[in-house]
Amino acid sequence: MKDLLQVFGTHGFDKDEQEQNEMILELLDEICKKDIEPYAQEMDEIGCSFDVETGKVAYPPQTYKILKLLCENDLMGLAIPEKYDGIGLSFSLVNACYERISRADAGTSLLFGLQNSSSDVIEAFGKEEAKEYYLPKLAHGEKIGGLLFTEPGSGSDLGSLKTKAVDHGDHYIINGSKNFITNSGIADTFLFLASTDPEKGSRGLTAFILDSKDNPGFKISRLEEKLGLHSNATGEVILEDAVIPKSNVLGEIGKGFSVVLYELSAARIGIAAQSVGIADAAYRKAVNYVKTRKQFGKTIESFQVTQFKMADLFTKIHTARLAYIAAARMKDKKMDFAEYASIAKLYASEIAQEVTYEAIQMHGGYGYIREYDVERHYRDARITPIYEGTNEVQRIVISRAEMAKNYSQE
Ligand SMILES: Cc1cc2nc3c(=O)[nH]c(=O)nc-3n(C[C@H](O)[C@H](O)[C@H](O)COP(=O)(O)OP(=O)(O)OC[C@H]3O[C@@H](n4cnc5c(N)ncnc54)[C@H](O)[C@@H]3O)c2cc1C
């Protein structure tokens, strides 16, 4: 990492932020090295479990310790403005942190990633009353963020969702169901999308903050068993007469789709950072392995095919990192970043597949064995071209933005 720091400054941060950001990254590196990475395999093995009787979700014990550490060190509210008890730093810093936690453990990184997504959207679209209530709690980790968008029948096509929010004067009553919900059992402050006017389709959607605490209409009904990200619970949520006060509406009634598009664009930069973190973890393990493993009387490293593969993989990781840094910088500078967020997510998530695949290949049979821990990165990487908009959706976003341009007249 030092080489990139020296050439660009840490992640291209502004000069006045540089010193403080480097101190924060060093602190986070310590936590990753001592408290996350050494437990990642164990957390993957233990996974998350669900008690049908009580509806409670249990995470691996280390998850709660990590969360406490991130909160105690003020790392959960890095980009929340100081006015709301946060540290008021940049989105670029948040994503540099996201990459580092993902390098240690991708499942754990989602606690950090969704905390930032939730607070960013509440700050951008929330009513002052909601900002004053939720942002300090998110900054201190007293509340944890999540996203309640996807439904069994509506994933890429969110405009077709069925969950309804009915106006009851000073609050809405919610009925419906959501699935594939990350941070289930820990999150209680969800960005939520429902229809307030079913006849209008995607123009009848409204975004809200759904607080699941003391909200008996909110129930986790099951957890999914999945390929990777075992240290994070992915749940199904049933909403039966759940209550949302009107002060928790995000943006305007009927304009929820644009709130969600903003969230998705910003979060795609985070998934790009996460993908780079996963790829880098697998790459580093491969570099270490090929230096020690000997076949035909030589280290694997000494074969030119290995050397060229390393050159290609590192070039791709570096390029993907620059792509997400560029998109994050654009967001910090209040530029239109959506297309560049999609480019970063598309590229980083695809190279994460290749890098984790090749890292296993370079380990030979040992790469397939749990003990060597590269297979965990391979499994974790597989989600990155799927969530926060599949890569087919990213291609739609990028191609639409490109086709709207008229280069010949410039
Ligand atoms: C582990 C995990 C965690 C998740 N976390 C959350 C969460 O916290 N909150 C949340 O709301 N959601 C979450 N999701 C849901 C995730 O965002 C969706 O799975 C994703 O958006 C895709 O939706 P889908 O699964 O319904 O696939 P579909 O939309 O059914 O897509 C199936 C295939 O069809 C393709 N396709 C669809 N439409 C088009 C088109 N117009 N053109 C070309 N191809 C198309 C897709 O690219 C994909 O390849 C999570 C999912 C997983 C697996």
PDB file of N, CA and C and ligand atoms in Angstrom, residues 114 146-158 178-183 226 229 234 383 386-393 396, ligand 1:
ATOM      1  N   LEU A 114     -22.747  -0.624   5.392  1.00  0.00           N
ATOM      2  CA  LEU A 114     -24.166  -0.226   5.421  1.00  0.00           C
ATOM      3  C   LEU A 114     -24.436   0.869   6.448  1.00  0.00           C
ATOM      4  N   GLY A 146     -29.051  -0.647   7.785  1.00  0.00           N
ATOM      5  CA  GLY A 146     -29.332  -1.739   6.846  1.00  0.00           C
ATOM      6  C   GLY A 146     -30.190  -1.214   5.701  1.00  0.00           C
ATOM      7  N   LEU A 147     -30.430  -2.067   4.726  1.00  0.00           N
ATOM      8  CA  LEU A 147     -31.208  -1.680   3.538  1.00  0.00           C
ATOM      9  C   LEU A 147     -32.360  -2.660   3.353  1.00  0.00           C
ATOM     10  N   LEU A 148     -33.552  -2.147   3.235  1.00  0.00           N
ATOM     11  CA  LEU A 148     -34.734  -3.001   3.022  1.00  0.00           C
ATOM     12  C   LEU A 148     -35.363  -2.638   1.684  1.00  0.00           C
ATOM     13  N   PHE A 149     -34.778  -3.124   0.607  1.00  0.00           N
ATOM     14  CA  PHE A 149     -35.300  -2.795  -0.720  1.00  0.00           C
ATOM     15  C   PHE A 149     -35.859  -4.037  -1.432  1.00  0.00           C
ATOM     16  N   THR A 150     -35.015  -5.069  -1.528  1.00  0.00           N
ATOM     17  CA  THR A 150     -35.332  -6.236  -2.358  1.00  0.00           C
ATOM     18  C   THR A 150     -36.538  -7.014  -1.809  1.00  0.00           C
ATOM     19  N   GLU A 151     -37.352  -7.539  -2.717  1.00  0.00           N
ATOM     20  CA  GLU A 151     -38.479  -8.411  -2.345  1.00  0.00           C
ATOM     21  C   GLU A 151     -38.363  -9.700  -3.153  1.00  0.00           C
ATOM     22  N   PRO A 152     -39.063 -10.754  -2.700  1.00  0.00           N
ATOM     23  CA  PRO A 152     -38.940 -12.022  -3.428  1.00  0.00           C
ATOM     24  C   PRO A 152     -39.219 -11.861  -4.929  1.00  0.00           C
ATOM     25  N   GLY A 153     -40.168 -11.014  -5.295  1.00  0.00           N
ATOM     26  CA  GLY A 153     -40.490 -10.866  -6.724  1.00  0.00           C
ATOM     27  C   GLY A 153     -39.870  -9.652  -7.377  1.00  0.00           C
ATOM     28  N   SER A 154     -39.072  -8.888  -6.637  1.00  0.00           N
ATOM     29  CA  SER A 154     -38.506  -7.682  -7.258  1.00  0.00           C
ATOM     30  C   SER A 154     -37.101  -7.385  -6.755  1.00  0.00           C
ATOM     31  N   GLY A 155     -36.133  -7.637  -7.654  1.00  0.00           N
ATOM     32  CA  GLY A 155     -34.722  -7.411  -7.336  1.00  0.00           C
ATOM     33  C   GLY A 155     -34.181  -6.278  -8.192  1.00  0.00           C
ATOM     34  N   SER A 156     -33.734  -6.623  -9.407  1.00  0.00           N
ATOM     35  CA  SER A 156     -33.239  -5.579 -10.317  1.00  0.00           C
ATOM     36  C   SER A 156     -34.355  -4.589 -10.638  1.00  0.00           C
ATOM     37  N   ASP A 157     -35.578  -5.103 -10.758  1.00  0.00           N
ATOM     38  CA  ASP A 157     -36.728  -4.262 -11.101  1.00  0.00           C
ATOM     39  C   ASP A 157     -37.441  -3.815  -9.825  1.00  0.00           C
ATOM     40  N   LEU A 158     -36.795  -2.915  -9.070  1.00  0.00           N
ATOM     41  CA  LEU A 158     -37.362  -2.490  -7.785  1.00  0.00           C
ATOM     42  C   LEU A 158     -38.696  -1.769  -7.947  1.00  0.00           C
ATOM     43  N   LYS A 178     -39.635  -8.442   2.668  1.00  0.00           N
ATOM     44  CA  LYS A 178     -38.355  -8.097   2.038  1.00  0.00           C
ATOM     45  C   LYS A 178     -37.419  -9.289   2.209  1.00  0.00           C
ATOM     46  N   ASN A 179     -36.543  -9.497   1.245  1.00  0.00           N
ATOM     47  CA  ASN A 179     -35.600 -10.608   1.437  1.00  0.00           C
ATOM     48  C   ASN A 179     -34.179 -10.210   1.085  1.00  0.00           C
ATOM     49  N   PHE A 180     -33.252 -11.130   1.396  1.00  0.00           N
ATOM     50  CA  PHE A 180     -31.814 -10.913   1.210  1.00  0.00           C
ATOM     51  C   PHE A 180     -31.321  -9.715   2.019  1.00  0.00           C
ATOM     52  N   ILE A 181     -31.717  -9.613   3.271  1.00  0.00           N
ATOM     53  CA  ILE A 181     -31.380  -8.415   4.046  1.00  0.00           C
ATOM     54  C   ILE A 181     -30.099  -8.613   4.861  1.00  0.00           C
ATOM     55  N   THR A 182     -29.060  -7.891   4.433  1.00  0.00           N
ATOM     56  CA  THR A 182     -27.745  -7.910   5.085  1.00  0.00           C
ATOM     57  C   THR A 182     -27.841  -7.288   6.486  1.00  0.00           C
ATOM     58  N   ASN A 183     -26.961  -7.720   7.379  1.00  0.00           N
ATOM     59  CA  ASN A 183     -26.903  -7.222   8.772  1.00  0.00           C
ATOM     60  C   ASN A 183     -28.163  -7.590   9.564  1.00  0.00           C
ATOM     61  N   LYS A 226     -25.797 -19.510   2.566  1.00  0.00           N
ATOM     62  CA  LYS A 226     -25.243 -18.975   1.325  1.00  0.00           C
ATOM     63  C   LYS A 226     -23.799 -19.409   1.076  1.00  0.00           C
ATOM     64  N   LEU A 229     -19.682 -14.960   2.626  1.00  0.00           N
ATOM     65  CA  LEU A 229     -20.109 -13.937   3.602  1.00  0.00           C
ATOM     66  C   LEU A 229     -20.783 -14.576   4.816  1.00  0.00           C
ATOM     67  N   THR A 234     -27.927 -12.923   6.361  1.00  0.00           N
ATOM     68  CA  THR A 234     -28.805 -12.435   5.286  1.00  0.00           C
ATOM     69  C   THR A 234     -30.208 -12.964   5.570  1.00  0.00           C
ATOM     70  N   ILE A 383     -20.338 -12.677  -4.612  1.00  0.00           N
ATOM     71  CA  ILE A 383     -21.530 -11.826  -4.481  1.00  0.00           C
ATOM     72  C   ILE A 383     -21.327 -10.451  -5.146  1.00  0.00           C
ATOM     73  N   ILE A 386     -23.200  -9.145  -8.011  1.00  0.00           N
ATOM     74  CA  ILE A 386     -24.661  -9.341  -7.898  1.00  0.00           C
ATOM     75  C   ILE A 386     -25.335  -8.236  -7.081  1.00  0.00           C
ATOM     76  N   TYR A 387     -24.798  -7.963  -5.852  1.00  0.00           N
ATOM     77  CA  TYR A 387     -25.601  -7.018  -5.037  1.00  0.00           C
ATOM     78  C   TYR A 387     -25.285  -5.556  -5.320  1.00  0.00           C
ATOM     79  N   GLU A 388     -26.157  -4.691  -4.799  1.00  0.00           N
ATOM     80  CA  GLU A 388     -26.177  -3.243  -5.111  1.00  0.00           C
ATOM     81  C   GLU A 388     -26.305  -3.024  -6.626  1.00  0.00           C
ATOM     82  N   GLY A 389     -27.106  -3.861  -7.265  1.00  0.00           N
ATOM     83  CA  GLY A 389     -27.296  -3.793  -8.720  1.00  0.00           C
ATOM     84  C   GLY A 389     -26.350  -4.760  -9.400  1.00  0.00           C
ATOM     85  N   THR A 390     -26.913  -5.716 -10.157  1.00  0.00           N
ATOM     86  CA  THR A 390     -26.050  -6.707 -10.819  1.00  0.00           C
ATOM     87  C   THR A 390     -25.167  -6.000 -11.857  1.00  0.00           C
ATOM     88  N   ASN A 391     -24.159  -6.733 -12.330  1.00  0.00           N
ATOM     89  CA  ASN A 391     -23.272  -6.092 -13.307  1.00  0.00           C
ATOM     90  C   ASN A 391     -23.958  -5.862 -14.656  1.00  0.00           C
ATOM     91  N   GLU A 392     -25.040  -6.617 -14.919  1.00  0.00           N
ATOM     92  CA  GLU A 392     -25.829  -6.324 -16.124  1.00  0.00           C
ATOM     93  C   GLU A 392     -26.468  -4.937 -15.945  1.00  0.00           C
ATOM     94  N   VAL A 393     -26.960  -4.680 -14.738  1.00  0.00           N
ATOM     95  CA  VAL A 393     -27.559  -3.362 -14.454  1.00  0.00           C
ATOM     96  C   VAL A 393     -26.480  -2.264 -14.556  1.00  0.00           C
ATOM     97  N   ILE A 396     -26.076  -1.367 -18.031  1.00  0.00           N
ATOM     98  CA  ILE A 396     -27.199  -0.529 -18.497  1.00  0.00           C
ATOM     99  C   ILE A 396     -26.924   0.934 -18.106  1.00  0.00           C
TER     100      ILE A 396
HETATM  101  C1  LIG B   1     -25.838 -11.953   0.111  1.00  0.00           C
HETATM  102  C2  LIG B   1     -26.816 -10.939  -0.385  1.00  0.00           C
HETATM  103  C3  LIG B   1     -26.985  -9.761   0.338  1.00  0.00           C
HETATM  104  C4  LIG B   1     -27.935  -8.817  -0.095  1.00  0.00           C
HETATM  105  N1  LIG B   1     -28.175  -7.708   0.682  1.00  0.00           N
HETATM  106  C5  LIG B   1     -29.253  -6.919   0.402  1.00  0.00           C
HETATM  107  C6  LIG B   1     -29.708  -5.917   1.324  1.00  0.00           C
HETATM  108  O1  LIG B   1     -29.124  -5.707   2.394  1.00  0.00           O
HETATM  109  N2  LIG B   1     -30.814  -5.203   1.017  1.00  0.00           N
HETATM  110  C7  LIG B   1     -31.491  -5.379  -0.151  1.00  0.00           C
HETATM  111  O2  LIG B   1     -32.480  -4.680  -0.372  1.00  0.00           O
HETATM  112  N3  LIG B   1     -31.095  -6.320  -1.055  1.00  0.00           N
HETATM  113  C8  LIG B   1     -30.003  -7.102  -0.801  1.00  0.00           C
HETATM  114  N4  LIG B   1     -29.613  -8.095  -1.675  1.00  0.00           N
HETATM  115  C9  LIG B   1     -30.362  -8.279  -2.911  1.00  0.00           C
HETATM  116  C10 LIG B   1     -29.562  -7.951  -4.162  1.00  0.00           C
HETATM  117  O3  LIG B   1     -29.358  -6.565  -4.261  1.00  0.00           O
HETATM  118  C11 LIG B   1     -30.317  -8.561  -5.344  1.00  0.00           C
HETATM  119  O4  LIG B   1     -30.116  -9.962  -5.256  1.00  0.00           O
HETATM  120  C12 LIG B   1     -29.835  -8.038  -6.682  1.00  0.00           C
HETATM  121  O5  LIG B   1     -30.205  -6.685  -6.846  1.00  0.00           O
HETATM  122  C13 LIG B   1     -30.415  -8.841  -7.872  1.00  0.00           C
HETATM  123  O6  LIG B   1     -31.778  -9.030  -7.746  1.00  0.00           O
HETATM  124  P1  LIG B   1     -32.377 -10.532  -7.899  1.00  0.00           P
HETATM  125  O7  LIG B   1     -31.610 -11.398  -6.997  1.00  0.00           O
HETATM  126  O8  LIG B   1     -33.847 -10.443  -7.718  1.00  0.00           O
HETATM  127  O9  LIG B   1     -32.033 -10.930  -9.392  1.00  0.00           O
HETATM  128  P2  LIG B   1     -32.904 -10.608 -10.702  1.00  0.00           P
HETATM  129  O10 LIG B   1     -33.228  -9.159 -10.740  1.00  0.00           O
HETATM  130  O11 LIG B   1     -34.033 -11.572 -10.786  1.00  0.00           O
HETATM  131  O12 LIG B   1     -31.853 -10.924 -11.839  1.00  0.00           O
HETATM  132  C14 LIG B   1     -31.553 -12.247 -12.313  1.00  0.00           C
HETATM  133  C15 LIG B   1     -30.602 -12.099 -13.508  1.00  0.00           C
HETATM  134  O13 LIG B   1     -31.277 -11.371 -14.551  1.00  0.00           O
HETATM  135  C16 LIG B   1     -30.490 -10.256 -14.942  1.00  0.00           C
HETATM  136  N5  LIG B   1     -31.334  -9.132 -15.328  1.00  0.00           N
HETATM  137  C17 LIG B   1     -32.386  -8.602 -14.664  1.00  0.00           C
HETATM  138  N6  LIG B   1     -32.886  -7.548 -15.321  1.00  0.00           N
HETATM  139  C18 LIG B   1     -32.130  -7.385 -16.437  1.00  0.00           C
HETATM  140  C19 LIG B   1     -32.148  -6.476 -17.551  1.00  0.00           C
HETATM  141  N7  LIG B   1     -33.024  -5.468 -17.611  1.00  0.00           N
HETATM  142  N8  LIG B   1     -31.223  -6.627 -18.525  1.00  0.00           N
HETATM  143  C20 LIG B   1     -30.307  -7.628 -18.456  1.00  0.00           C
HETATM  144  N9  LIG B   1     -30.245  -8.523 -17.441  1.00  0.00           N
HETATM  145  C21 LIG B   1     -31.131  -8.403 -16.441  1.00  0.00           C
HETATM  146  C22 LIG B   1     -29.673  -9.915 -13.699  1.00  0.00           C
HETATM  147  O14 LIG B   1     -28.521  -9.149 -14.025  1.00  0.00           O
HETATM  148  C23 LIG B   1     -29.335 -11.300 -13.164  1.00  0.00           C
HETATM  149  O15 LIG B   1     -28.240 -11.818 -13.840  1.00  0.00           O
HETATM  150  C24 LIG B   1     -28.649  -9.030  -1.289  1.00  0.00           C
HETATM  151  C25 LIG B   1     -28.433 -10.212  -2.023  1.00  0.00           C
HETATM  152  C26 LIG B   1     -27.569 -11.161  -1.564  1.00  0.00           C
HETATM  153  C27 LIG B   1     -27.420 -12.448  -2.335  1.00  0.00           C
END
